[in-house]
PDB file of C-alpha atoms in Angstrom:
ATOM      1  CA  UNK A  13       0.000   0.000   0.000  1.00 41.00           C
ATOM      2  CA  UNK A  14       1.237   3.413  -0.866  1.00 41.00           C
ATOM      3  CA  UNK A  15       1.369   6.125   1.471  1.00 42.00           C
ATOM      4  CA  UNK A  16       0.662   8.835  -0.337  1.00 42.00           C
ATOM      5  CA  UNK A  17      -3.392   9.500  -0.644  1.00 47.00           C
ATOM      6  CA  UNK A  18      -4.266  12.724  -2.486  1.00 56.00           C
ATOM      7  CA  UNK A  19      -6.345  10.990  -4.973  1.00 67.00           C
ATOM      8  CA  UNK A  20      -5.386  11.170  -9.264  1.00 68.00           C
ATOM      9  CA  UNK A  21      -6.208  14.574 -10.345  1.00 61.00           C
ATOM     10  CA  UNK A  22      -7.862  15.254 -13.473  1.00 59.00           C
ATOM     11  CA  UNK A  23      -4.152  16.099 -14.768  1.00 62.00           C
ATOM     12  CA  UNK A  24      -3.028  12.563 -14.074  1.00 87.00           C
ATOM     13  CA  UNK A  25      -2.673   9.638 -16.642  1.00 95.00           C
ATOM     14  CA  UNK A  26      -4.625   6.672 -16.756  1.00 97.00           C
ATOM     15  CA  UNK A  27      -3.378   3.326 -18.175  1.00 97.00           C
ATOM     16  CA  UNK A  28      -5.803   1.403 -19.702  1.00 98.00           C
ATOM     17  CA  UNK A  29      -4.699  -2.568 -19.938  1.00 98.00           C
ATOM     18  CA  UNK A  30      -7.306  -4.510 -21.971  1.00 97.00           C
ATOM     19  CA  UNK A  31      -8.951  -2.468 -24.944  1.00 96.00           C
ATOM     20  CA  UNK A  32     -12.324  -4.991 -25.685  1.00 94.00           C
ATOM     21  CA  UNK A  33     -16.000  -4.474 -24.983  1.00 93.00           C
ATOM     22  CA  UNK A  34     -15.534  -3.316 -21.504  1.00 95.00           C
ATOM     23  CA  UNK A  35     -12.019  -2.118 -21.544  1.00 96.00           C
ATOM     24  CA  UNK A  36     -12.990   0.601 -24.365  1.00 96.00           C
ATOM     25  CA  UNK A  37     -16.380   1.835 -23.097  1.00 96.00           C
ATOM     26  CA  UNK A  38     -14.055   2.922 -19.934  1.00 98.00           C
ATOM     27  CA  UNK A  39     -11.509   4.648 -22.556  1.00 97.00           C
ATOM     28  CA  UNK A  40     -14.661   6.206 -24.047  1.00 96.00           C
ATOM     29  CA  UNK A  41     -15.824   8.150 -20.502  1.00 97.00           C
ATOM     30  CA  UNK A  42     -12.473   8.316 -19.415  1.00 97.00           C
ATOM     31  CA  UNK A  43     -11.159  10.321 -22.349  1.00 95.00           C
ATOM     32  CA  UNK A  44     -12.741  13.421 -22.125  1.00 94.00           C
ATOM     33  CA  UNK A  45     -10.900  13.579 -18.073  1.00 94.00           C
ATOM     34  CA  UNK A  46      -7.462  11.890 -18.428  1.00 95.00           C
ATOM     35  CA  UNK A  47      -4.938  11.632 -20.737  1.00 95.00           C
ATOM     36  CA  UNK A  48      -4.912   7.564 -21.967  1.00 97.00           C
ATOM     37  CA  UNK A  49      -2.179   5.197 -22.114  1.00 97.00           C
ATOM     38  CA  UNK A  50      -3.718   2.130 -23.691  1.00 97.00           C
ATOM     39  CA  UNK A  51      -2.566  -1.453 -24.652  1.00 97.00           C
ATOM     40  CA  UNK A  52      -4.164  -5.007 -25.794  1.00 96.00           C
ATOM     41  CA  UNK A  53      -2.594  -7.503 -28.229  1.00 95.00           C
ATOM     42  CA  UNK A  54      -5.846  -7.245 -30.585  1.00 94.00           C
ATOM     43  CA  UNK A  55      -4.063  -4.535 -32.859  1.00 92.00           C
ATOM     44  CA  UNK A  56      -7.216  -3.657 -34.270  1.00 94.00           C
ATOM     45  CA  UNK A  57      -8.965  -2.215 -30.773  1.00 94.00           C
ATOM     46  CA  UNK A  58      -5.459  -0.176 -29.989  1.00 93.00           C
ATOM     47  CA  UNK A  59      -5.353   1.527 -33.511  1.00 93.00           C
ATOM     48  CA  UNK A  60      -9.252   2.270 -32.583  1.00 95.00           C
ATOM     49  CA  UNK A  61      -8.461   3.690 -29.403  1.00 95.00           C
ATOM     50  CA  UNK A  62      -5.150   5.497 -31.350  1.00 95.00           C
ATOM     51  CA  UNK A  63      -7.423   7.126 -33.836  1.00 96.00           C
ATOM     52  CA  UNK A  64      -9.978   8.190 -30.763  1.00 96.00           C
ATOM     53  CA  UNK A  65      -7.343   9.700 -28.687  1.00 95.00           C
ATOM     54  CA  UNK A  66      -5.731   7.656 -26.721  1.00 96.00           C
ATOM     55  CA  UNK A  67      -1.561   7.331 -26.799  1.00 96.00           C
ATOM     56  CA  UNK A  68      -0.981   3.673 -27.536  1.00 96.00           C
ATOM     57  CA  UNK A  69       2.062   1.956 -25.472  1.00 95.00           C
ATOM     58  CA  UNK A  70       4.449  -0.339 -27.425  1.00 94.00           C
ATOM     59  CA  UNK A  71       3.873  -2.798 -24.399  1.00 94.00           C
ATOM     60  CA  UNK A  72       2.424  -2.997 -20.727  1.00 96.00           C
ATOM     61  CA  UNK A  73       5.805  -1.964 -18.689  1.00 94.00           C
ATOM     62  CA  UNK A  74       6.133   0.937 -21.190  1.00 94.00           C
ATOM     63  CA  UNK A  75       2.282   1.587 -20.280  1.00 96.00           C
ATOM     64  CA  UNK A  76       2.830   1.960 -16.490  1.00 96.00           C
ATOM     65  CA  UNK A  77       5.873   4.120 -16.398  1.00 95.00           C
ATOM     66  CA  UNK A  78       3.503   6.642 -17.954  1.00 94.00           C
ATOM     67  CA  UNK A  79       0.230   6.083 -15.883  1.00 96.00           C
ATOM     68  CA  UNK A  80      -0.711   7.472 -12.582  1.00 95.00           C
ATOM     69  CA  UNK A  81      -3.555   4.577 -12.029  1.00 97.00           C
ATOM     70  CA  UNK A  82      -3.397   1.735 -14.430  1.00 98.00           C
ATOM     71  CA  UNK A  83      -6.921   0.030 -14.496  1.00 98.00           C
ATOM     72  CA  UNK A  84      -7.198  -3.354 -15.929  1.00 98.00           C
ATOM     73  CA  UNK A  85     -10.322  -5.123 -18.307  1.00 98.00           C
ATOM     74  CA  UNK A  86      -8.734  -8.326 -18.760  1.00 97.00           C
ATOM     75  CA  UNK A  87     -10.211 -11.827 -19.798  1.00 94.00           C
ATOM     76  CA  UNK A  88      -9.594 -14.255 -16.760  1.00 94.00           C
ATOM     77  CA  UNK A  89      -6.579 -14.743 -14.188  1.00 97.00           C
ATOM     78  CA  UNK A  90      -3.951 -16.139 -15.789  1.00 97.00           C
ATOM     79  CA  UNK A  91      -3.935 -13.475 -17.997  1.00 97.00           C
ATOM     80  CA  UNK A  92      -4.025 -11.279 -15.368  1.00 98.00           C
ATOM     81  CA  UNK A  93      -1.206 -12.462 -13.326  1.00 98.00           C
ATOM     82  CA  UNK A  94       0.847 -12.496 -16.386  1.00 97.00           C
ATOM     83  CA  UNK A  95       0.161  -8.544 -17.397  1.00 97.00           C
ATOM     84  CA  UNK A  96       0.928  -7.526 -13.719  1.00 97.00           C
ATOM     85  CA  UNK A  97       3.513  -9.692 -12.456  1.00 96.00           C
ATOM     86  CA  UNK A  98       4.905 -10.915 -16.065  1.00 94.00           C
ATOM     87  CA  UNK A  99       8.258 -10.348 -17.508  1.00 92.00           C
ATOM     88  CA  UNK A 100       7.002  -6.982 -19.033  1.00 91.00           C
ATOM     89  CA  UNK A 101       4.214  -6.215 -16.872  1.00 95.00           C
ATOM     90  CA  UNK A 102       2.854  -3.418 -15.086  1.00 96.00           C
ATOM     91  CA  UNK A 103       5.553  -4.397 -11.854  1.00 96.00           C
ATOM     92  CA  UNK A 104       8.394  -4.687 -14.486  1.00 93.00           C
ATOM     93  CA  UNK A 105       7.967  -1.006 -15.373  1.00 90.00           C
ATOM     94  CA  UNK A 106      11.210   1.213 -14.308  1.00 82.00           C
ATOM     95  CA  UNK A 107       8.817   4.137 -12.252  1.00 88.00           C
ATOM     96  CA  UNK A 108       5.447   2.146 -11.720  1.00 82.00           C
ATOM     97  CA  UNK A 109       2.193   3.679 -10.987  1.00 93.00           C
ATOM     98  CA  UNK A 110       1.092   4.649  -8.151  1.00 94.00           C
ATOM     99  CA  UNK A 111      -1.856   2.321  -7.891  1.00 97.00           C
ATOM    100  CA  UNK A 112      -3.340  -0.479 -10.087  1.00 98.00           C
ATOM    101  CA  UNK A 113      -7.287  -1.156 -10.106  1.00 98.00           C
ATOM    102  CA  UNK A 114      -8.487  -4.966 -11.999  1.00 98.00           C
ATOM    103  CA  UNK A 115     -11.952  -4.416 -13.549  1.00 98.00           C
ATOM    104  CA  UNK A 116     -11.760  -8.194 -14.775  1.00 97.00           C
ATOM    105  CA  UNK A 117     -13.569 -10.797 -13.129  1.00 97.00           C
ATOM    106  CA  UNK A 118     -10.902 -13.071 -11.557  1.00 97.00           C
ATOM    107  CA  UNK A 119     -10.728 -15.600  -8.286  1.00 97.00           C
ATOM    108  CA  UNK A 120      -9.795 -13.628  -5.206  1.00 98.00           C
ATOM    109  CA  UNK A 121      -6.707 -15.833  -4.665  1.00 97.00           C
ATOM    110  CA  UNK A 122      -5.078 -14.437  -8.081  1.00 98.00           C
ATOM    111  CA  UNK A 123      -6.676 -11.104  -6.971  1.00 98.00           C
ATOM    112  CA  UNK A 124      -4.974 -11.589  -3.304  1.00 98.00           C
ATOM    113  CA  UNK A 125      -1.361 -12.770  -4.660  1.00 98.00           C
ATOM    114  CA  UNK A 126      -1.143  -9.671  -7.070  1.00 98.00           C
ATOM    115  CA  UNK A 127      -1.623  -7.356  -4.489  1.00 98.00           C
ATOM    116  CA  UNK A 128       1.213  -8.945  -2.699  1.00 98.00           C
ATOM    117  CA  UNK A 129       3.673  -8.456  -5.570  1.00 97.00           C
ATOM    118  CA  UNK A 130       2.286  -4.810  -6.080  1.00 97.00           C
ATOM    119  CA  UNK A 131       2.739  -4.071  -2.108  1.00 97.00           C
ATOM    120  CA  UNK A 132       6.778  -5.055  -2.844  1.00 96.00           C
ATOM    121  CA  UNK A 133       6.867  -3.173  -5.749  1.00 95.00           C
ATOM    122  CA  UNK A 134       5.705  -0.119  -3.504  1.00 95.00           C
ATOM    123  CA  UNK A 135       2.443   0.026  -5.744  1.00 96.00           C
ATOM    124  CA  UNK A 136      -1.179   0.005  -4.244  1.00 97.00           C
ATOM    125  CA  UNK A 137      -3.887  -2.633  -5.752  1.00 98.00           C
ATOM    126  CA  UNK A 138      -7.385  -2.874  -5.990  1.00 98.00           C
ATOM    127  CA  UNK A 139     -10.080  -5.359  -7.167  1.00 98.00           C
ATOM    128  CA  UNK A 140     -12.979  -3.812  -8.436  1.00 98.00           C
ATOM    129  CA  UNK A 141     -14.737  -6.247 -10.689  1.00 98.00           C
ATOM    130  CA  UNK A 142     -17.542  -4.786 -12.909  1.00 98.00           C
ATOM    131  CA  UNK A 143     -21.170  -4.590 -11.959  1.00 97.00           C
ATOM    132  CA  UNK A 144     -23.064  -3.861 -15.111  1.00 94.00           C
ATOM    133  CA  UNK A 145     -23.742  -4.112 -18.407  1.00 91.00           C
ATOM    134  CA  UNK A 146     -20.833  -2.373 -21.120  1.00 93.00           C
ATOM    135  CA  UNK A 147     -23.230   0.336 -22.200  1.00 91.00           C
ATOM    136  CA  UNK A 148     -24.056   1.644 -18.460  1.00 94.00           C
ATOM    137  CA  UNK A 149     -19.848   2.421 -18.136  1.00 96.00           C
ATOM    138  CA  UNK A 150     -20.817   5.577 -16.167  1.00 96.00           C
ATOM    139  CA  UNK A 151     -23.465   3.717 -13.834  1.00 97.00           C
ATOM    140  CA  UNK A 152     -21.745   1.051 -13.010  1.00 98.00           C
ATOM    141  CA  UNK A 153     -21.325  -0.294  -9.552  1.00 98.00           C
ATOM    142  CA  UNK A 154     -17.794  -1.774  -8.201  1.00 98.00           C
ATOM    143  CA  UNK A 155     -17.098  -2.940  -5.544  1.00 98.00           C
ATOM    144  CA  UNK A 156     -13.605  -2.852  -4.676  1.00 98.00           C
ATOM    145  CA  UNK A 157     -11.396  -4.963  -2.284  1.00 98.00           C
ATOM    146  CA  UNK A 158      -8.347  -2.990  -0.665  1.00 98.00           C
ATOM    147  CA  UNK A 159      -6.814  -0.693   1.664  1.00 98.00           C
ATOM    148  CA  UNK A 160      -9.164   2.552   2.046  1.00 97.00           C
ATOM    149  CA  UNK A 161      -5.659   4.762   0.907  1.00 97.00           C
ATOM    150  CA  UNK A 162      -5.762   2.773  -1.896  1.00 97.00           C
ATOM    151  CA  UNK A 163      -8.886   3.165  -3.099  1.00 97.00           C
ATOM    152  CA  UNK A 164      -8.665   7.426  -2.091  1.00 96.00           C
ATOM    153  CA  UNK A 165      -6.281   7.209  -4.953  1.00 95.00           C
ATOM    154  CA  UNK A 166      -8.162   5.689  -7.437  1.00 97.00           C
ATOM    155  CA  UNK A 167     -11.660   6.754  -6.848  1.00 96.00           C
ATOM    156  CA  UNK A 168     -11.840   9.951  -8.638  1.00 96.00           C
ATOM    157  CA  UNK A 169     -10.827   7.714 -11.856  1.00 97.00           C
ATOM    158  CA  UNK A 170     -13.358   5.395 -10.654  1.00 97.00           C
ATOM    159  CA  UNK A 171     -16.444   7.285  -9.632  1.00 97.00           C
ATOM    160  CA  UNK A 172     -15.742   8.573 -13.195  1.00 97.00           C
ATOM    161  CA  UNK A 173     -17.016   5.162 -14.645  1.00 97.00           C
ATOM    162  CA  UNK A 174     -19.180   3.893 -12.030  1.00 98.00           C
ATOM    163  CA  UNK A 175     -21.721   5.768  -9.453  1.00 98.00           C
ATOM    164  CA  UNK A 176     -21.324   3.961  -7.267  1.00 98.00           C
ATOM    165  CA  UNK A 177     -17.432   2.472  -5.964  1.00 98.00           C
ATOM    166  CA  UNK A 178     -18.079   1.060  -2.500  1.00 98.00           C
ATOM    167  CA  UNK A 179     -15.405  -0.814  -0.539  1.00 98.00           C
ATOM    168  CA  UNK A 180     -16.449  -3.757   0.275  1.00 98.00           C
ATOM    169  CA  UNK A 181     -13.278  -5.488   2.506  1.00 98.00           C
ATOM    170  CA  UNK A 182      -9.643  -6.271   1.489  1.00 98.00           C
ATOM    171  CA  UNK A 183      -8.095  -7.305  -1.654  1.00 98.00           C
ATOM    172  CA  UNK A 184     -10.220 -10.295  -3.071  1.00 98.00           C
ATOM    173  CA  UNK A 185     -13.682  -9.369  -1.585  1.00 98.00           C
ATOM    174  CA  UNK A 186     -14.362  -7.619  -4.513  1.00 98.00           C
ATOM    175  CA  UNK A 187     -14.152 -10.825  -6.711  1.00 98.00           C
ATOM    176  CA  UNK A 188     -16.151 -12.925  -4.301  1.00 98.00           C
ATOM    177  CA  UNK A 189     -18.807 -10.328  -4.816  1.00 98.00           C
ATOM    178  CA  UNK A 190     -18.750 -10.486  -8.292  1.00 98.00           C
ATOM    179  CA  UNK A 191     -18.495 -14.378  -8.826  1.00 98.00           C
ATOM    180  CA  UNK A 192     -21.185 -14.607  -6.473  1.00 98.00           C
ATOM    181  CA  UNK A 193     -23.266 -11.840  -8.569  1.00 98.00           C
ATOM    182  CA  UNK A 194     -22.347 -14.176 -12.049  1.00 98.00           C
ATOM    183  CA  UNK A 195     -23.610 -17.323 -10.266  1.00 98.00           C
ATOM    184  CA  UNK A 196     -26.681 -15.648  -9.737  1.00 98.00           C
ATOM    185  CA  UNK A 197     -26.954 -15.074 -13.142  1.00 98.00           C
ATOM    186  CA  UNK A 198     -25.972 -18.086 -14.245  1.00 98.00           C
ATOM    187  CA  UNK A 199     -28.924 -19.124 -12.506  1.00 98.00           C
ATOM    188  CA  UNK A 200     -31.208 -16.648 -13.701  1.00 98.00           C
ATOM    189  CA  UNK A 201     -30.098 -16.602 -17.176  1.00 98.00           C
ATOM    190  CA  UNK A 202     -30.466 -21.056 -17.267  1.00 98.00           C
ATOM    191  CA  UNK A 203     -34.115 -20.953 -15.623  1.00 97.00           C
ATOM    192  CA  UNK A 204     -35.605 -17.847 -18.326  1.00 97.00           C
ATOM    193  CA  UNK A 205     -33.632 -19.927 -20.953  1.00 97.00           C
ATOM    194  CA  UNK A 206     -35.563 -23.270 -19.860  1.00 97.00           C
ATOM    195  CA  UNK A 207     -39.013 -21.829 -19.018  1.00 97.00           C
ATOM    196  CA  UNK A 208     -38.789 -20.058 -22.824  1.00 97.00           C
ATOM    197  CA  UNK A 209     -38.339 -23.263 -24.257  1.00 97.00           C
ATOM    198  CA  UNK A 210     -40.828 -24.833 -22.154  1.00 97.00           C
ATOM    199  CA  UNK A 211     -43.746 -22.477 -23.179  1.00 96.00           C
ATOM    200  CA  UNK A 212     -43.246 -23.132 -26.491  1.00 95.00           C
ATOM    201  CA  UNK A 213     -43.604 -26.727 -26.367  1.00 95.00           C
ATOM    202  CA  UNK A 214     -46.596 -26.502 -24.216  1.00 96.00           C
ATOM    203  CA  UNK A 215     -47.832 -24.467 -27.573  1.00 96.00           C
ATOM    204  CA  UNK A 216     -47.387 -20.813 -25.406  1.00 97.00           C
ATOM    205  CA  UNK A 217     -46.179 -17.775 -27.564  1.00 95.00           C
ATOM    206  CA  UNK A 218     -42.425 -17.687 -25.941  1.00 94.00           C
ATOM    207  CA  UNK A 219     -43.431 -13.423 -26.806  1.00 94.00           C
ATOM    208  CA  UNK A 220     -46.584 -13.751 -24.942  1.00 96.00           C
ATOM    209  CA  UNK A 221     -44.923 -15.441 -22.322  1.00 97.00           C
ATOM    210  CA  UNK A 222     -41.962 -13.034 -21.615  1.00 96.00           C
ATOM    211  CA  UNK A 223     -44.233  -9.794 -22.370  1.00 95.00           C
ATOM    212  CA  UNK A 224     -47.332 -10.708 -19.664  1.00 97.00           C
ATOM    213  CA  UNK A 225     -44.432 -11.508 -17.340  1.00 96.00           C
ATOM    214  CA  UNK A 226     -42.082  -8.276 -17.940  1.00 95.00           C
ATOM    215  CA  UNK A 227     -44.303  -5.540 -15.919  1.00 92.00           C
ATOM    216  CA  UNK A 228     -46.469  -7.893 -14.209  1.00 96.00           C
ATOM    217  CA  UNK A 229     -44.888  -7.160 -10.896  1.00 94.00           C
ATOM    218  CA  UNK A 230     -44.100 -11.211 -10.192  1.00 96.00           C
ATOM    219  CA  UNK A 231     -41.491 -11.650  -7.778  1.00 95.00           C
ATOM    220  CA  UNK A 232     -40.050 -13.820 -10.138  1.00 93.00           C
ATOM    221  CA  UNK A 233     -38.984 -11.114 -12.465  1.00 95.00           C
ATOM    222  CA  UNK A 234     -35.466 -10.276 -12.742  1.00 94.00           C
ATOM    223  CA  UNK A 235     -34.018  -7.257 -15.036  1.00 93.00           C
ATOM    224  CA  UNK A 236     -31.773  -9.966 -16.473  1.00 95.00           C
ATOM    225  CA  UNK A 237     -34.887 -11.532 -17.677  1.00 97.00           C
ATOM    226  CA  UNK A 238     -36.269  -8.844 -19.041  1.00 96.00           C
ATOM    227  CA  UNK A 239     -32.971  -8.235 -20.656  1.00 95.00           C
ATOM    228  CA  UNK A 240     -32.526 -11.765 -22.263  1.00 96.00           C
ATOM    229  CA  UNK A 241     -35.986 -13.179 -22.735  1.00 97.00           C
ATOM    230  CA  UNK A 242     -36.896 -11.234 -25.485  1.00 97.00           C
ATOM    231  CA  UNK A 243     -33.259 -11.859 -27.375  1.00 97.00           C
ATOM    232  CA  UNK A 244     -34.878 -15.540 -26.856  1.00 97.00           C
ATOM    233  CA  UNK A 245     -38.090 -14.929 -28.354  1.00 95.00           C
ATOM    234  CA  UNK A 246     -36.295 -12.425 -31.262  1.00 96.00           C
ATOM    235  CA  UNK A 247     -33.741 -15.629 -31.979  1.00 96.00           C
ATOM    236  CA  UNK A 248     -31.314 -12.748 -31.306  1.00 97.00           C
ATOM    237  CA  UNK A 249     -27.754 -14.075 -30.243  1.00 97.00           C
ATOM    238  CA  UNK A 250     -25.555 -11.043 -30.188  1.00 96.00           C
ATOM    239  CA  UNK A 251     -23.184 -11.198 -27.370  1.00 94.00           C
ATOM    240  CA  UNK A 252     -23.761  -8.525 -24.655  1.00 92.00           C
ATOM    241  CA  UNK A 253     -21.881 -11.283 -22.562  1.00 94.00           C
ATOM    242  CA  UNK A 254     -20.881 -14.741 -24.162  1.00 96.00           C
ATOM    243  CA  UNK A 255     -21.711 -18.530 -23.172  1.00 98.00           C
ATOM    244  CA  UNK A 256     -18.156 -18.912 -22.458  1.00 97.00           C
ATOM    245  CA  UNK A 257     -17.439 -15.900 -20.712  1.00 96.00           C
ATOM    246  CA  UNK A 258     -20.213 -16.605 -18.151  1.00 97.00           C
ATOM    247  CA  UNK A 259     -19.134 -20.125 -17.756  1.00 98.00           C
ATOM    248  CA  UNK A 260     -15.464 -19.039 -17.107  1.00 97.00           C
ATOM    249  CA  UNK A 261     -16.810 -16.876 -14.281  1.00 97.00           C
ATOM    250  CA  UNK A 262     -19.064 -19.928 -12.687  1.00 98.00           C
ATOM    251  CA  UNK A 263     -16.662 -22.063 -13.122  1.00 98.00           C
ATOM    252  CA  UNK A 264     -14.068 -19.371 -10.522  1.00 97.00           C
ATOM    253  CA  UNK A 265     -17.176 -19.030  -8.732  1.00 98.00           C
ATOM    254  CA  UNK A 266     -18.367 -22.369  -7.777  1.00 98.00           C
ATOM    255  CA  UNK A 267     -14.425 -23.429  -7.275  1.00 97.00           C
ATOM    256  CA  UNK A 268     -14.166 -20.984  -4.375  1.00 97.00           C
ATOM    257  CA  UNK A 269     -17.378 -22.159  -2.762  1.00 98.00           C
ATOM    258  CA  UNK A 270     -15.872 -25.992  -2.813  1.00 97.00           C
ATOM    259  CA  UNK A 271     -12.571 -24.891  -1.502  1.00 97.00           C
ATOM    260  CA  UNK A 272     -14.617 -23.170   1.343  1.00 97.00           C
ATOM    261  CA  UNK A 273     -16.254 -26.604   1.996  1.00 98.00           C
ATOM    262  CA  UNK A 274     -19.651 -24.885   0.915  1.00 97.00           C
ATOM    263  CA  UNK A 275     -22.817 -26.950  -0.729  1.00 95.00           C
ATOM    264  CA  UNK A 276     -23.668 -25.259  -3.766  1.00 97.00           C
ATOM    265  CA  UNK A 277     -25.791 -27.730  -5.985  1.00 97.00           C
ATOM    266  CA  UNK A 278     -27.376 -24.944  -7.720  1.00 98.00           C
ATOM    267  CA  UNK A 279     -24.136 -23.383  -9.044  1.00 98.00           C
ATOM    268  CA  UNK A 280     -23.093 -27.150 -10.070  1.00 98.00           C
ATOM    269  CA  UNK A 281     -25.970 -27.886 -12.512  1.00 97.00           C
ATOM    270  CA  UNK A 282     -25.374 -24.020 -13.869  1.00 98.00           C
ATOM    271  CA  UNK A 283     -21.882 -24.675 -14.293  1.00 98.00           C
ATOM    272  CA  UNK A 284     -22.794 -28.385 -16.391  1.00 98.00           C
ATOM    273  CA  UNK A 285     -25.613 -26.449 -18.418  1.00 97.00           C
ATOM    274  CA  UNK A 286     -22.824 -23.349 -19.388  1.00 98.00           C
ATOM    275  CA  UNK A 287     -20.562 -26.483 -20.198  1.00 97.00           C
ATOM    276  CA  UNK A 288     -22.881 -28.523 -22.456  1.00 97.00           C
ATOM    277  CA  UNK A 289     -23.215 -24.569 -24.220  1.00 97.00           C
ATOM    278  CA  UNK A 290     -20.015 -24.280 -24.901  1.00 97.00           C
ATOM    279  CA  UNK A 291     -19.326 -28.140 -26.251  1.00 97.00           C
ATOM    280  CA  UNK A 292     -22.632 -27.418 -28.146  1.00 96.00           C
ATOM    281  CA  UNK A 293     -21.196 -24.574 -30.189  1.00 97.00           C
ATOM    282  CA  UNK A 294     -22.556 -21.736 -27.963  1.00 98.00           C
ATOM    283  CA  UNK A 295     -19.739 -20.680 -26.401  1.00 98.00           C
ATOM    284  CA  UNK A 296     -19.151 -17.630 -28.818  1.00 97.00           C
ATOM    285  CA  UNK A 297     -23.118 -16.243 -28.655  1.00 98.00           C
ATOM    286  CA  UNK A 298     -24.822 -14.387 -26.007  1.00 97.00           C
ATOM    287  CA  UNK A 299     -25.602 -16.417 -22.939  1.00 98.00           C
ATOM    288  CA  UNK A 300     -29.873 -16.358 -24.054  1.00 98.00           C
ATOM    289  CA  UNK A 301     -28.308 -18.828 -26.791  1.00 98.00           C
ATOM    290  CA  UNK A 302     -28.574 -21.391 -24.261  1.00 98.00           C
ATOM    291  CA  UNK A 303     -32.003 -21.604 -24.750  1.00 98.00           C
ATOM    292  CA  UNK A 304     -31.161 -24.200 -27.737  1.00 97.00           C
ATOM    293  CA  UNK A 305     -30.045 -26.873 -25.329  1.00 97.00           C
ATOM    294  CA  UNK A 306     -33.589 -27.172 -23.961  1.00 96.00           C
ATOM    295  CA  UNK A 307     -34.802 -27.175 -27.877  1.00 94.00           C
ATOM    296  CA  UNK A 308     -32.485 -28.927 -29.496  1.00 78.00           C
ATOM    297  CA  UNK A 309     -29.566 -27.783 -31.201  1.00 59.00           C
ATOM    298  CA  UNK A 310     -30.947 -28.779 -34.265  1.00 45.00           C
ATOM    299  CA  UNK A 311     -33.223 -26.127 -34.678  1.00 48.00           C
ATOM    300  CA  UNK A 312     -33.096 -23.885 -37.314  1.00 46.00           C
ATOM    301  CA  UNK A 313     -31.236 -20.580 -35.215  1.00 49.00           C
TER     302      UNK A 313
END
């Protein structure tokens, strides 16, 4: 943890590792604030963010000698670990920044050994998984694991993409918030996927189904299913947030419950349907595209 906690002005530079779906929407609100440092091996979403604005860095230890906060979208832990701790990573960097906040969804042990190597490096850390949906970046809630001087640092980057940055314990309870959060939707997402199916075959218009349900004022409605269920009924599988994705997060999820000795037979049977998905082809289409495992693949999509 760093000492110092006057928080990053609006002068300071912001290092963006991780330059997809989520990674740019935080460019795009960030931009108008901060200078941007960005970097991602897709060249294509760097030459984007080049022609938007943003500097790009000819790798990540170049990126973090220039950034005040370096803020991370990144695809899963290992990937992770290897950007922050790597041979060229954000720790390998000659004049580091002063504190580094992970957006990705990762297990709170990778999220809990990072900070360690940061702390030796002198560097603060955060994890402050995303709550919310890439086109809310603005109104997004994270909650962030860390040390309160930490977080002072980084929140006036943050509270510039979310409104609402709450700390919700140390380093990792932040990712144990958020894996719990995707096993609910696992959850969510598997049951609207299942009942859709099932109204059909009990010769129910799947549209009639989700639309009488949507403002009803049923306990049983979610904003997820109001989200997904007509995608379902519109055959619409453009990814707001892949098969594969969501079963990479259930799987972290459901393999920190078992370590903790917890029962979780629910996130089990999500993780096996998000599985079967991905075997079945899925894994690359919005998570509503599981829907075809309770009709049969071998309809016409």
């Amino acid at each position: 943890m760093v000492e110092e906690t006057a928080g990053i002005g609006s002068t300071g530079t912001v290092g963006i590792v991780g330059t997809g779906t989520m990674g740019s929407a935080v460019a795009d609100v960030l931009r108008p604030h901060h200078r941007l440092v960005v970097w991602d091996v897709d060249e294509a979403s760097v030459r984007r963010q080049e022609a938007a604005g943003s500097v790009v860095a000819t790798d990540v230890a170049e990126l973090a000698t220039e950034a005040d906060v370096v803020l991370l979208s990144l695809p899963g832990p290992d990937v992770v670990r290897t950007v922050v701790a790597g041979e060229c990573g954000v720790l390998a960097a000659a004049s580091g920044p002063r504190v580094i906040a992970d957006l990705s969804t990762v297990d709170p042990g990778t999220a809990r050994a990072m900070a360690t190597a940061a702390a030796e490096a002198g560097v603060g850390y955060l994890d402050a998984p995303v709550l919310g949906r890439p086109h809310r970046c603005g109104a997004w809630t994270l909650p962030v694991g860390g040390a309160e001087a930490d977080l002072a640092l980084a929140r006036p980057v943050l509270e510039k993409v979310a409104s609402r940055v709450i700390r919700v314990g140390d380093v990792g309870a932040g990712s144990i918030l958020k894996l719990l959060n995707n096993l609910m939707f696992g959850a969510i997402n598997a049951i609207t996927a299942e009942t859709m199916a099932a109204a059909e075959r009990l010769g129910l218009d799947p549209q009639t189904y989700y639309s009488t349900l949507a403002d009803s004022g049923a306990a049983s409605v979610s904003n997820l299913f109001r989200e997904i269920a007509p995608k379902i009924a519109a055959r619409d599988w453009s990814p707001a947030f892949t098969v594969d994705l969501l079963a990479k997060d259930n799987r972290l999820g459901l393999a920190v419950l078992e370590d903790a000795g917890i029962t979780a037979p629910v996130a089990r049977a999500v993780v096996g349907l998000n599985e079967d998905g991905h075997s079945a082809g899925l894994g690359a289409l919005d998570t509503s595209a599981l829907v075809q495992l309770f009709e049969g693949v071998g309809r016409e999509n």
